[in-house]
């Protein structure tokens, strides 16, 4: 109890339990000899690494800090414990500015993947398409490429911005970029190769038609998409 309250000394016992539940720590705490009042020893030496991590997450949840710094939050954990901690971290990170230090990129990708899975299908499809376009996308380009109606497109973009997956670019107006390169990479690498090839070809053809006679300033962009679509037979387009 005192350990979790370190984050908020005046918290009620009920609030501590709610934080423990959110941190996936309730079950093991109830099994301790004296439950929530058990002495866990200096530096928590009577607990396993995973149990200590979940108590630390409970403490952060209780404190409700606006900024979090997580240093190797799942290091040296078995698969089951890591899954429990990742689920707890998903709740912890919502609505907060967070910095995560991890030697395993998969840890960060898993957190991003969990955030993406909470999105509506329309928003997820739009972000997937945007990941193929590039790190930064224009509203006009997404209108041409997406099958969503104008209203659905705006709703999907608003959802992505609210989830802090996309941010507005100061200039020029009407452009958005992924909040972090790893968000785009997670989406892009989640595509199957045939789907990726198909999207690059479709995007390249759509941009080529749109630019028309003014394509010269955009040749590098067009070459990129047609080159990436080369398994589907568009390598010649990239060279042209």
mmCIF file of C-alpha atoms in Angstrom:
data_model
loop_
_atom_site.group_PDB
_atom_site.id
_atom_site.type_symbol
_atom_site.label_atom_id
_atom_site.label_comp_id
_atom_site.label_asym_id
_atom_site.label_seq_id
_atom_site.Cartn_x
_atom_site.Cartn_y
_atom_site.Cartn_z
ATOM 1 C CA UNK A 1 0.000 0.000 0.000
ATOM 2 C CA UNK A 2 2.699 2.486 1.023
ATOM 3 C CA UNK A 3 4.800 1.606 -2.021
ATOM 4 C CA UNK A 4 2.020 2.436 -4.502
ATOM 5 C CA UNK A 5 1.010 5.496 -2.464
ATOM 6 C CA UNK A 6 4.507 6.844 -3.005
ATOM 7 C CA UNK A 7 3.030 8.313 -6.177
ATOM 8 C CA UNK A 8 0.191 10.004 -4.267
ATOM 9 C CA UNK A 9 0.484 9.902 -0.481
ATOM 10 C CA UNK A 10 -3.114 10.926 0.251
ATOM 11 C CA UNK A 11 -4.736 8.345 -2.055
ATOM 12 C CA UNK A 12 -7.466 6.153 -0.578
ATOM 13 C CA UNK A 13 -7.046 2.394 -0.376
ATOM 14 C CA UNK A 14 -9.812 2.040 -2.966
ATOM 15 C CA UNK A 15 -7.868 4.288 -5.378
ATOM 16 C CA UNK A 16 -4.765 2.146 -4.809
ATOM 17 C CA UNK A 17 -6.739 -0.987 -5.658
ATOM 18 C CA UNK A 18 -8.039 0.627 -8.848
ATOM 19 C CA UNK A 19 -4.455 1.438 -9.848
ATOM 20 C CA UNK A 20 -3.368 -2.140 -9.083
ATOM 21 C CA UNK A 21 -6.211 -3.507 -11.218
ATOM 22 C CA UNK A 22 -5.252 -1.227 -14.125
ATOM 23 C CA UNK A 23 -1.621 -2.353 -13.776
ATOM 24 C CA UNK A 24 -2.558 -6.070 -13.855
ATOM 25 C CA UNK A 25 -1.161 -6.360 -10.316
ATOM 26 C CA UNK A 26 -4.321 -7.128 -8.351
ATOM 27 C CA UNK A 27 -4.084 -10.922 -8.596
ATOM 28 C CA UNK A 28 -0.569 -11.319 -7.238
ATOM 29 C CA UNK A 29 -1.079 -8.651 -4.541
ATOM 30 C CA UNK A 30 -4.129 -10.491 -3.186
ATOM 31 C CA UNK A 31 -2.023 -13.661 -2.963
ATOM 32 C CA UNK A 32 0.676 -12.031 -0.821
ATOM 33 C CA UNK A 33 0.750 -13.162 2.858
ATOM 34 C CA UNK A 34 -0.863 -9.953 4.114
ATOM 35 C CA UNK A 35 -2.352 -8.787 0.836
ATOM 36 C CA UNK A 36 -1.967 -5.091 0.154
ATOM 37 C CA UNK A 37 -0.365 -4.570 3.587
ATOM 38 C CA UNK A 38 2.494 -7.048 2.982
ATOM 39 C CA UNK A 39 6.029 -5.737 3.490
ATOM 40 C CA UNK A 40 7.868 -6.262 0.205
ATOM 41 C CA UNK A 41 11.365 -5.628 1.559
ATOM 42 C CA UNK A 42 14.045 -3.156 0.636
ATOM 43 C CA UNK A 43 13.830 -2.272 -3.083
ATOM 44 C CA UNK A 44 11.029 -4.830 -3.339
ATOM 45 C CA UNK A 45 13.427 -7.765 -2.930
ATOM 46 C CA UNK A 46 10.573 -10.091 -1.972
ATOM 47 C CA UNK A 47 8.951 -9.629 -5.358
ATOM 48 C CA UNK A 48 9.830 -10.877 -8.822
ATOM 49 C CA UNK A 49 10.997 -8.470 -11.518
ATOM 50 C CA UNK A 50 7.599 -8.528 -13.235
ATOM 51 C CA UNK A 51 5.767 -7.880 -9.976
ATOM 52 C CA UNK A 52 7.975 -4.889 -9.223
ATOM 53 C CA UNK A 53 7.380 -3.517 -12.707
ATOM 54 C CA UNK A 54 3.611 -3.776 -12.284
ATOM 55 C CA UNK A 55 3.747 -2.026 -8.914
ATOM 56 C CA UNK A 56 5.750 0.774 -10.535
ATOM 57 C CA UNK A 57 3.092 1.062 -13.255
ATOM 58 C CA UNK A 58 0.352 1.138 -10.582
ATOM 59 C CA UNK A 59 2.228 3.955 -8.840
ATOM 60 C CA UNK A 60 2.423 5.950 -12.080
ATOM 61 C CA UNK A 61 -1.291 5.348 -12.782
ATOM 62 C CA UNK A 62 -2.184 6.553 -9.290
ATOM 63 C CA UNK A 63 -0.023 9.671 -9.644
ATOM 64 C CA UNK A 64 -1.630 10.414 -13.026
ATOM 65 C CA UNK A 65 1.511 12.177 -14.245
ATOM 66 C CA UNK A 66 1.189 13.994 -17.600
ATOM 67 C CA UNK A 67 4.722 12.957 -18.709
ATOM 68 C CA UNK A 68 6.232 9.489 -18.394
ATOM 69 C CA UNK A 69 9.759 8.167 -18.928
ATOM 70 C CA UNK A 70 9.935 4.363 -19.234
ATOM 71 C CA UNK A 71 13.388 2.785 -19.199
ATOM 72 C CA UNK A 72 13.414 -0.831 -20.439
ATOM 73 C CA UNK A 73 9.927 -1.532 -19.024
ATOM 74 C CA UNK A 74 9.893 -5.195 -20.105
ATOM 75 C CA UNK A 75 13.555 -6.159 -19.790
ATOM 76 C CA UNK A 76 14.344 -9.693 -18.568
ATOM 77 C CA UNK A 77 10.673 -10.739 -18.542
ATOM 78 C CA UNK A 78 9.197 -14.051 -19.619
ATOM 79 C CA UNK A 79 6.536 -14.028 -22.328
ATOM 80 C CA UNK A 80 3.554 -14.247 -19.958
ATOM 81 C CA UNK A 81 4.813 -11.493 -17.665
ATOM 82 C CA UNK A 82 5.732 -9.273 -20.597
ATOM 83 C CA UNK A 83 2.222 -9.625 -22.040
ATOM 84 C CA UNK A 84 0.681 -8.572 -18.704
ATOM 85 C CA UNK A 85 3.008 -5.564 -18.451
ATOM 86 C CA UNK A 86 2.382 -4.500 -22.050
ATOM 87 C CA UNK A 87 -1.368 -4.582 -21.442
ATOM 88 C CA UNK A 88 -0.929 -2.456 -18.305
ATOM 89 C CA UNK A 89 1.363 -0.035 -20.148
ATOM 90 C CA UNK A 90 -1.263 0.444 -22.840
ATOM 91 C CA UNK A 91 -3.616 1.835 -20.198
ATOM 92 C CA UNK A 92 -0.845 3.886 -18.604
ATOM 93 C CA UNK A 93 0.236 5.617 -21.832
ATOM 94 C CA UNK A 94 -3.210 6.818 -22.904
ATOM 95 C CA UNK A 95 -3.426 10.580 -23.074
ATOM 96 C CA UNK A 96 0.124 11.148 -21.823
ATOM 97 C CA UNK A 97 3.375 12.356 -23.335
ATOM 98 C CA UNK A 98 5.673 9.354 -23.022
ATOM 99 C CA UNK A 99 9.343 8.588 -23.616
ATOM 100 C CA UNK A 100 10.224 4.913 -23.880
ATOM 101 C CA UNK A 101 13.800 3.646 -23.778
ATOM 102 C CA UNK A 102 14.104 0.100 -25.114
ATOM 103 C CA UNK A 103 16.896 -1.938 -26.669
ATOM 104 C CA UNK A 104 14.312 -4.209 -28.258
ATOM 105 C CA UNK A 105 12.437 -2.344 -30.965
ATOM 106 C CA UNK A 106 9.722 -4.979 -30.742
ATOM 107 C CA UNK A 107 8.704 -3.607 -27.338
ATOM 108 C CA UNK A 108 7.974 -0.174 -28.778
ATOM 109 C CA UNK A 109 6.273 -1.666 -31.832
ATOM 110 C CA UNK A 110 4.004 -3.717 -29.586
ATOM 111 C CA UNK A 111 2.897 -0.578 -27.729
ATOM 112 C CA UNK A 112 2.225 1.160 -31.055
ATOM 113 C CA UNK A 113 0.360 -1.888 -32.358
ATOM 114 C CA UNK A 114 -1.930 -1.886 -29.334
ATOM 115 C CA UNK A 115 -2.735 1.785 -29.928
ATOM 116 C CA UNK A 116 -3.482 1.106 -33.585
ATOM 117 C CA UNK A 117 -5.828 -1.760 -32.743
ATOM 118 C CA UNK A 118 -8.086 0.642 -30.846
ATOM 119 C CA UNK A 119 -8.781 2.683 -33.991
ATOM 120 C CA UNK A 120 -11.889 2.481 -36.132
ATOM 121 C CA UNK A 121 -11.541 0.465 -39.383
ATOM 122 C CA UNK A 122 -11.790 3.632 -41.476
ATOM 123 C CA UNK A 123 -9.016 5.377 -39.553
ATOM 124 C CA UNK A 124 -6.818 2.281 -39.673
ATOM 125 C CA UNK A 125 -7.271 1.934 -43.445
ATOM 126 C CA UNK A 126 -6.458 5.606 -43.953
ATOM 127 C CA UNK A 127 -3.300 5.423 -41.841
ATOM 128 C CA UNK A 128 -2.197 2.285 -43.667
ATOM 129 C CA UNK A 129 -2.589 4.087 -46.980
ATOM 130 C CA UNK A 130 -0.736 7.112 -45.598
ATOM 131 C CA UNK A 131 2.132 4.867 -44.459
ATOM 132 C CA UNK A 132 2.713 3.866 -48.073
ATOM 133 C CA UNK A 133 2.573 7.478 -49.277
ATOM 134 C CA UNK A 134 5.331 8.508 -46.847
ATOM 135 C CA UNK A 135 6.142 10.104 -43.496
ATOM 136 C CA UNK A 136 4.195 13.233 -44.492
ATOM 137 C CA UNK A 137 0.940 13.388 -46.454
ATOM 138 C CA UNK A 138 -1.258 16.106 -47.891
ATOM 139 C CA UNK A 139 -5.001 16.277 -47.353
ATOM 140 C CA UNK A 140 -5.535 16.667 -51.105
ATOM 141 C CA UNK A 141 -3.531 13.502 -51.813
ATOM 142 C CA UNK A 142 -5.533 11.495 -49.291
ATOM 143 C CA UNK A 143 -8.785 12.743 -50.845
ATOM 144 C CA UNK A 144 -7.634 11.429 -54.223
ATOM 145 C CA UNK A 145 -6.318 8.115 -52.925
ATOM 146 C CA UNK A 146 -8.837 7.150 -50.266
ATOM 147 C CA UNK A 147 -12.205 5.560 -50.966
ATOM 148 C CA UNK A 148 -13.720 7.351 -47.960
ATOM 149 C CA UNK A 149 -16.242 10.141 -48.436
ATOM 150 C CA UNK A 150 -15.105 13.667 -47.599
ATOM 151 C CA UNK A 151 -16.878 13.532 -44.227
ATOM 152 C CA UNK A 152 -15.516 10.072 -43.398
ATOM 153 C CA UNK A 153 -12.021 11.209 -44.359
ATOM 154 C CA UNK A 154 -12.154 14.205 -42.023
ATOM 155 C CA UNK A 155 -13.502 12.021 -39.192
ATOM 156 C CA UNK A 156 -10.718 9.467 -39.708
ATOM 157 C CA UNK A 157 -8.034 12.169 -39.743
ATOM 158 C CA UNK A 158 -9.501 13.787 -36.623
ATOM 159 C CA UNK A 159 -9.415 10.393 -34.893
ATOM 160 C CA UNK A 160 -5.769 9.869 -35.854
ATOM 161 C CA UNK A 161 -4.794 13.340 -34.617
ATOM 162 C CA UNK A 162 -6.715 12.846 -31.353
ATOM 163 C CA UNK A 163 -4.853 9.554 -30.851
ATOM 164 C CA UNK A 164 -1.570 11.440 -31.376
ATOM 165 C CA UNK A 165 -0.655 9.292 -34.347
ATOM 166 C CA UNK A 166 -0.697 12.185 -36.819
ATOM 167 C CA UNK A 167 0.249 15.810 -36.220
ATOM 168 C CA UNK A 168 -0.343 18.916 -38.300
ATOM 169 C CA UNK A 169 2.573 20.405 -40.228
ATOM 170 C CA UNK A 170 2.898 24.179 -39.599
ATOM 171 C CA UNK A 171 3.497 24.943 -43.286
ATOM 172 C CA UNK A 172 2.301 24.403 -45.887
ATOM 173 C CA UNK A 173 -1.258 24.138 -44.620
ATOM 174 C CA UNK A 174 -3.265 20.996 -45.207
ATOM 175 C CA UNK A 175 -0.409 18.586 -44.532
ATOM 176 C CA UNK A 176 -0.018 15.999 -41.786
ATOM 177 C CA UNK A 177 2.850 13.815 -40.673
ATOM 178 C CA UNK A 178 3.174 10.731 -38.533
ATOM 179 C CA UNK A 179 3.949 11.696 -34.943
ATOM 180 C CA UNK A 180 6.896 9.292 -35.011
ATOM 181 C CA UNK A 181 8.631 7.367 -37.794
ATOM 182 C CA UNK A 182 8.031 4.091 -35.926
ATOM 183 C CA UNK A 183 4.268 4.548 -36.223
ATOM 184 C CA UNK A 184 4.561 4.668 -39.995
ATOM 185 C CA UNK A 185 7.043 1.775 -40.053
ATOM 186 C CA UNK A 186 4.772 -0.393 -37.888
ATOM 187 C CA UNK A 187 1.869 0.180 -40.278
ATOM 188 C CA UNK A 188 3.977 -0.256 -43.405
ATOM 189 C CA UNK A 189 5.708 -3.430 -42.273
ATOM 190 C CA UNK A 190 2.374 -4.904 -41.254
ATOM 191 C CA UNK A 191 1.343 -5.041 -44.920
ATOM 192 C CA UNK A 192 1.794 -8.201 -46.924
ATOM 193 C CA UNK A 193 4.152 -7.854 -49.900
ATOM 194 C CA UNK A 194 1.369 -8.160 -52.530
ATOM 195 C CA UNK A 195 -0.703 -5.511 -50.764
ATOM 196 C CA UNK A 196 2.298 -3.204 -50.431
ATOM 197 C CA UNK A 197 3.130 -3.592 -54.135
ATOM 198 C CA UNK A 198 -0.478 -2.950 -55.120
ATOM 199 C CA UNK A 199 -0.700 0.222 -53.029
ATOM 200 C CA UNK A 200 2.585 1.628 -54.353
ATOM 201 C CA UNK A 201 1.447 1.016 -57.924
ATOM 202 C CA UNK A 202 -1.980 2.591 -57.306
ATOM 203 C CA UNK A 203 -0.438 5.614 -55.590
ATOM 204 C CA UNK A 204 2.157 6.064 -58.327
ATOM 205 C CA UNK A 205 -0.490 5.915 -61.070
ATOM 206 C CA UNK A 206 -2.806 8.295 -59.194
ATOM 207 C CA UNK A 207 -0.021 10.837 -58.643
ATOM 208 C CA UNK A 208 1.182 10.494 -62.247
ATOM 209 C CA UNK A 209 -2.301 11.258 -63.543
ATOM 210 C CA UNK A 210 -2.696 14.184 -61.157
ATOM 211 C CA UNK A 211 0.668 15.807 -61.939
ATOM 212 C CA UNK A 212 0.238 15.354 -65.693
ATOM 213 C CA UNK A 213 2.523 17.694 -67.639
ATOM 214 C CA UNK A 214 3.896 19.123 -64.368
ATOM 215 C CA UNK A 215 5.377 15.822 -63.234
ATOM 216 C CA UNK A 216 9.054 16.841 -63.476
ATOM 217 C CA UNK A 217 9.348 18.308 -59.934
ATOM 218 C CA UNK A 218 7.821 15.076 -58.619
ATOM 219 C CA UNK A 219 9.885 12.541 -60.555
ATOM 220 C CA UNK A 220 11.708 11.263 -57.463
ATOM 221 C CA UNK A 221 8.407 10.644 -55.697
ATOM 222 C CA UNK A 222 6.927 8.854 -58.714
ATOM 223 C CA UNK A 223 10.089 6.783 -59.219
ATOM 224 C CA UNK A 224 9.970 5.706 -55.576
ATOM 225 C CA UNK A 225 6.433 4.348 -55.839
ATOM 226 C CA UNK A 226 6.934 2.640 -59.205
ATOM 227 C CA UNK A 227 10.218 1.115 -58.048
ATOM 228 C CA UNK A 228 8.526 -0.250 -54.908
ATOM 229 C CA UNK A 229 5.812 -1.637 -57.180
ATOM 230 C CA UNK A 230 8.372 -3.346 -59.432
ATOM 231 C CA UNK A 231 7.453 -6.905 -58.275
ATOM 232 C CA UNK A 232 4.132 -6.173 -59.947
ATOM 233 C CA UNK A 233 5.751 -5.159 -63.203
ATOM 234 C CA UNK A 234 6.152 -1.400 -62.797
ATOM 235 C CA UNK A 235 9.976 -1.264 -62.841
ATOM 236 C CA UNK A 236 9.886 0.312 -66.290
ATOM 237 C CA UNK A 237 7.788 3.165 -64.921
ATOM 238 C CA UNK A 238 10.459 3.920 -62.335
ATOM 239 C CA UNK A 239 13.097 4.174 -65.083
ATOM 240 C CA UNK A 240 10.884 6.304 -67.317
#
